[in-house]
mmCIF file of C-alpha atoms in Angstrom:
data_model
loop_
_atom_site.group_PDB
_atom_site.id
_atom_site.type_symbol
_atom_site.label_atom_id
_atom_site.label_comp_id
_atom_site.label_asym_id
_atom_site.label_seq_id
_atom_site.Cartn_x
_atom_site.Cartn_y
_atom_site.Cartn_z
ATOM 1 C CA UNK J 1 -4.794 -20.624 -12.837
ATOM 2 C CA UNK J 2 -3.962 -22.193 -9.304
ATOM 3 C CA UNK J 3 -1.288 -20.138 -6.707
ATOM 4 C CA UNK J 4 0.521 -23.514 -6.553
ATOM 5 C CA UNK J 5 1.875 -25.929 -9.524
ATOM 6 C CA UNK J 6 3.130 -29.239 -8.507
ATOM 7 C CA UNK J 7 4.347 -31.472 -10.373
ATOM 8 C CA UNK J 8 2.177 -33.760 -13.224
ATOM 9 C CA UNK J 9 5.031 -36.531 -13.041
ATOM 10 C CA UNK J 10 7.332 -38.508 -11.420
ATOM 11 C CA UNK J 11 11.311 -37.515 -11.946
ATOM 12 C CA UNK J 12 14.324 -35.480 -11.083
ATOM 13 C CA UNK J 13 14.579 -31.292 -11.587
ATOM 14 C CA UNK J 14 16.606 -29.386 -13.733
ATOM 15 C CA UNK J 15 16.433 -25.478 -12.577
ATOM 16 C CA UNK J 16 17.155 -23.283 -15.270
ATOM 17 C CA UNK J 17 17.799 -19.272 -15.095
ATOM 18 C CA UNK J 18 16.240 -19.661 -11.771
ATOM 19 C CA UNK J 19 17.671 -17.041 -8.878
ATOM 20 C CA UNK J 20 16.783 -16.566 -5.946
ATOM 21 C CA UNK J 21 17.030 -14.710 -2.788
ATOM 22 C CA UNK J 22 16.203 -16.176 0.947
ATOM 23 C CA UNK J 23 12.982 -13.995 2.030
ATOM 24 C CA UNK J 24 12.432 -13.521 5.892
ATOM 25 C CA UNK J 25 10.743 -16.688 6.119
ATOM 26 C CA UNK J 26 13.906 -18.570 4.740
ATOM 27 C CA UNK J 27 11.888 -19.367 1.771
ATOM 28 C CA UNK J 28 13.362 -19.154 -1.750
ATOM 29 C CA UNK J 29 11.429 -16.607 -4.060
ATOM 30 C CA UNK J 30 12.664 -16.265 -7.727
ATOM 31 C CA UNK J 31 14.103 -12.871 -8.963
ATOM 32 C CA UNK J 32 14.319 -13.071 -12.454
ATOM 33 C CA UNK J 33 12.272 -13.440 -15.255
ATOM 34 C CA UNK J 34 11.973 -16.728 -17.729
ATOM 35 C CA UNK J 35 13.081 -19.329 -14.987
ATOM 36 C CA UNK J 36 11.946 -22.901 -15.765
ATOM 37 C CA UNK J 37 11.931 -25.990 -14.345
ATOM 38 C CA UNK J 38 12.382 -29.318 -16.106
ATOM 39 C CA UNK J 39 11.465 -33.105 -15.133
ATOM 40 C CA UNK J 40 13.877 -35.810 -16.539
ATOM 41 C CA UNK J 41 12.795 -39.488 -16.123
ATOM 42 C CA UNK J 42 15.795 -41.722 -15.520
ATOM 43 C CA UNK J 43 16.773 -42.388 -18.743
ATOM 44 C CA UNK J 44 17.479 -38.375 -19.009
ATOM 45 C CA UNK J 45 14.524 -37.400 -21.348
ATOM 46 C CA UNK J 46 12.509 -34.592 -20.611
ATOM 47 C CA UNK J 47 8.814 -35.145 -19.309
ATOM 48 C CA UNK J 48 7.542 -31.673 -18.467
ATOM 49 C CA UNK J 49 8.342 -28.287 -18.573
ATOM 50 C CA UNK J 50 7.306 -25.600 -16.079
ATOM 51 C CA UNK J 51 7.857 -21.734 -16.711
ATOM 52 C CA UNK J 52 8.326 -19.884 -13.002
ATOM 53 C CA UNK J 53 7.856 -16.276 -12.901
ATOM 54 C CA UNK J 54 9.220 -13.690 -11.016
ATOM 55 C CA UNK J 55 8.479 -13.607 -7.375
ATOM 56 C CA UNK J 56 7.429 -17.230 -7.122
ATOM 57 C CA UNK J 57 8.228 -18.826 -4.059
ATOM 58 C CA UNK J 58 10.561 -22.165 -4.430
ATOM 59 C CA UNK J 59 9.940 -25.179 -2.723
ATOM 60 C CA UNK J 60 12.783 -27.301 -4.944
ATOM 61 C CA UNK J 61 15.844 -28.089 -5.271
ATOM 62 C CA UNK J 62 18.402 -28.842 -8.753
ATOM 63 C CA UNK J 63 18.456 -32.182 -9.002
ATOM 64 C CA UNK J 64 15.884 -33.081 -6.270
ATOM 65 C CA UNK J 65 13.909 -36.382 -7.208
ATOM 66 C CA UNK J 66 9.901 -35.251 -7.012
ATOM 67 C CA UNK J 67 6.879 -36.958 -7.192
ATOM 68 C CA UNK J 68 3.822 -36.657 -9.012
ATOM 69 C CA UNK J 69 1.939 -33.774 -7.031
ATOM 70 C CA UNK J 70 4.960 -32.517 -5.344
ATOM 71 C CA UNK J 71 4.774 -28.354 -5.092
ATOM 72 C CA UNK J 72 7.225 -27.236 -7.534
ATOM 73 C CA UNK J 73 6.455 -23.124 -6.768
ATOM 74 C CA UNK J 74 3.916 -21.210 -5.233
ATOM 75 C CA UNK J 75 2.616 -17.607 -7.016
ATOM 76 C CA UNK J 76 -0.133 -15.282 -7.362
ATOM 77 C CA UNK J 77 -1.840 -15.178 -10.607
ATOM 78 C CA UNK J 78 -3.031 -12.104 -10.334
ATOM 79 C CA UNK J 79 -0.574 -9.765 -9.967
ATOM 80 C CA UNK J 80 3.056 -8.748 -10.447
ATOM 81 C CA UNK J 81 5.407 -8.288 -7.500
ATOM 82 C CA UNK J 82 8.243 -5.519 -7.687
ATOM 83 C CA UNK J 83 10.805 -7.274 -4.616
ATOM 84 C CA UNK J 84 13.164 -5.988 -2.271
ATOM 85 C CA UNK J 85 16.689 -8.009 -3.106
ATOM 86 C CA UNK J 86 18.347 -6.518 -0.212
ATOM 87 C CA UNK J 87 18.057 -5.281 2.976
ATOM 88 C CA UNK J 88 17.275 -1.767 4.447
ATOM 89 C CA UNK J 89 14.904 1.036 4.760
ATOM 90 C CA UNK J 90 12.697 2.764 2.376
ATOM 91 C CA UNK J 91 13.298 6.220 1.392
ATOM 92 C CA UNK J 92 10.547 7.651 -1.500
ATOM 93 C CA UNK J 93 11.658 9.601 -4.108
ATOM 94 C CA UNK J 94 9.438 11.858 -6.313
ATOM 95 C CA UNK J 95 6.397 9.724 -4.742
ATOM 96 C CA UNK J 96 3.786 12.632 -4.166
ATOM 97 C CA UNK J 97 0.296 12.720 -3.368
ATOM 98 C CA UNK J 98 -1.682 13.754 -6.264
ATOM 99 C CA UNK J 99 1.542 14.394 -8.648
ATOM 100 C CA UNK J 100 2.765 10.699 -8.834
ATOM 101 C CA UNK J 101 0.163 8.902 -7.002
ATOM 102 C CA UNK J 102 -3.562 8.879 -6.039
ATOM 103 C CA UNK J 103 -4.915 6.994 -2.713
ATOM 104 C CA UNK J 104 -7.905 4.862 -3.655
ATOM 105 C CA UNK J 105 -10.178 2.809 -0.757
ATOM 106 C CA UNK J 106 -10.729 -0.849 -1.753
ATOM 107 C CA UNK J 107 -14.149 -1.765 -0.755
ATOM 108 C CA UNK J 108 -13.255 -5.210 -0.611
ATOM 109 C CA UNK J 109 -10.243 -4.858 1.760
ATOM 110 C CA UNK J 110 -11.445 -1.831 3.620
ATOM 111 C CA UNK J 111 -8.013 -0.159 3.162
ATOM 112 C CA UNK J 112 -6.817 2.621 1.556
ATOM 113 C CA UNK J 113 -4.518 1.498 -1.023
ATOM 114 C CA UNK J 114 -1.242 4.077 -2.928
ATOM 115 C CA UNK J 115 -1.357 3.718 -6.803
ATOM 116 C CA UNK J 116 1.104 4.953 -9.058
ATOM 117 C CA UNK J 117 -0.011 7.507 -11.849
ATOM 118 C CA UNK J 118 1.784 8.896 -14.926
ATOM 119 C CA UNK J 119 3.560 12.104 -13.305
ATOM 120 C CA UNK J 120 2.023 15.463 -14.014
ATOM 121 C CA UNK J 121 5.432 16.964 -14.030
ATOM 122 C CA UNK J 122 8.141 14.906 -16.434
ATOM 123 C CA UNK J 123 10.520 16.112 -13.899
ATOM 124 C CA UNK J 124 9.030 14.092 -11.224
ATOM 125 C CA UNK J 125 10.498 9.676 -11.539
ATOM 126 C CA UNK J 126 8.552 7.990 -8.567
ATOM 127 C CA UNK J 127 11.606 5.693 -7.182
ATOM 128 C CA UNK J 128 11.623 3.615 -4.063
ATOM 129 C CA UNK J 129 14.634 4.285 -2.261
ATOM 130 C CA UNK J 130 16.555 1.127 0.044
ATOM 131 C CA UNK J 131 18.891 2.032 1.982
ATOM 132 C CA UNK J 132 21.179 0.604 4.399
ATOM 133 C CA UNK J 133 22.302 1.414 8.114
ATOM 134 C CA UNK J 134 24.758 4.282 7.007
ATOM 135 C CA UNK J 135 21.701 5.537 5.291
ATOM 136 C CA UNK J 136 23.374 5.164 1.722
ATOM 137 C CA UNK J 137 21.655 3.667 -1.262
ATOM 138 C CA UNK J 138 21.744 0.083 -1.914
ATOM 139 C CA UNK J 139 18.744 -0.950 -4.077
ATOM 140 C CA UNK J 140 16.834 1.606 -6.481
ATOM 141 C CA UNK J 141 13.643 0.469 -7.781
ATOM 142 C CA UNK J 142 10.762 2.455 -10.041
ATOM 143 C CA UNK J 143 7.524 1.277 -9.618
ATOM 144 C CA UNK J 144 5.412 0.700 -13.003
ATOM 145 C CA UNK J 145 2.606 3.207 -13.328
ATOM 146 C CA UNK J 146 -1.031 1.685 -12.199
ATOM 147 C CA UNK J 147 1.602 -0.712 -9.369
ATOM 148 C CA UNK J 148 -0.388 -0.561 -5.497
ATOM 149 C CA UNK J 149 2.704 0.115 -2.804
ATOM 150 C CA UNK J 150 3.025 -2.130 -0.320
ATOM 151 C CA UNK J 151 4.861 -0.197 2.039
ATOM 152 C CA UNK J 152 5.439 3.233 3.694
ATOM 153 C CA UNK J 153 8.953 5.754 3.556
ATOM 154 C CA UNK J 154 10.752 4.905 6.664
ATOM 155 C CA UNK J 155 9.572 1.055 6.739
ATOM 156 C CA UNK J 156 12.261 -1.707 7.278
ATOM 157 C CA UNK J 157 13.010 -4.221 4.229
ATOM 158 C CA UNK J 158 13.869 -7.545 4.056
ATOM 159 C CA UNK J 159 14.865 -9.362 0.872
ATOM 160 C CA UNK J 160 11.349 -11.341 -1.094
ATOM 161 C CA UNK J 161 9.627 -8.625 0.583
ATOM 162 C CA UNK J 162 6.857 -6.910 -1.798
ATOM 163 C CA UNK J 163 7.280 -3.430 -2.235
ATOM 164 C CA UNK J 164 4.782 -2.828 -4.419
ATOM 165 C CA UNK J 165 2.158 -5.126 -6.940
ATOM 166 C CA UNK J 166 1.002 -4.160 -10.229
ATOM 167 C CA UNK J 167 -2.440 -6.213 -11.097
ATOM 168 C CA UNK J 168 -1.438 -8.712 -14.263
ATOM 169 C CA UNK J 169 -2.952 -8.246 -18.061
ATOM 170 C CA UNK J 170 -4.834 -11.363 -17.916
ATOM 171 C CA UNK J 171 -6.775 -10.693 -14.504
ATOM 172 C CA UNK J 172 -7.641 -6.948 -15.992
ATOM 173 C CA UNK J 173 -9.702 -8.045 -18.579
ATOM 174 C CA UNK J 174 -11.946 -10.908 -16.802
ATOM 175 C CA UNK J 175 -15.318 -9.855 -15.487
ATOM 176 C CA UNK J 176 -17.287 -10.818 -12.754
ATOM 177 C CA UNK J 177 -18.153 -14.339 -14.242
ATOM 178 C CA UNK J 178 -14.526 -15.427 -14.716
ATOM 179 C CA UNK J 179 -14.693 -14.912 -18.645
#
């Protein structure tokens, strides 16, 4: 799977079921699953359809005319991202070492990673809160078991910023030869 998806034909873009937020770099990031980019010819016949994943950076606009090889969107084919949709400050709830997360050392990146695990205590429900300037909650995200935290308590976050990543199921089953 390629991280950049390019148009395979010239035509007019139709965006369907695609909702975006503007990230800190002024790029459009998709925040809904099952989005679609359709490419139509001048006669209104659909030539190609592309499924757009959650968290993709979108490079085309509705009704824009694209050429073959135009970049439509970019995405991470190996990880599912959990994104901030609001601006604010990170506050962890029930994210506790050895109870709801473990710290691993990644030898390839030479960094420590924090991985959400199944809570040993059923009363604990790990959540990432985003609070506004007044300290009130503006968003509440439940990181899935197996996700890698990308933020720390107290971090300032912006819409479109990655809060956590989870390895895609298809990536987990690959062996070292790529099979």
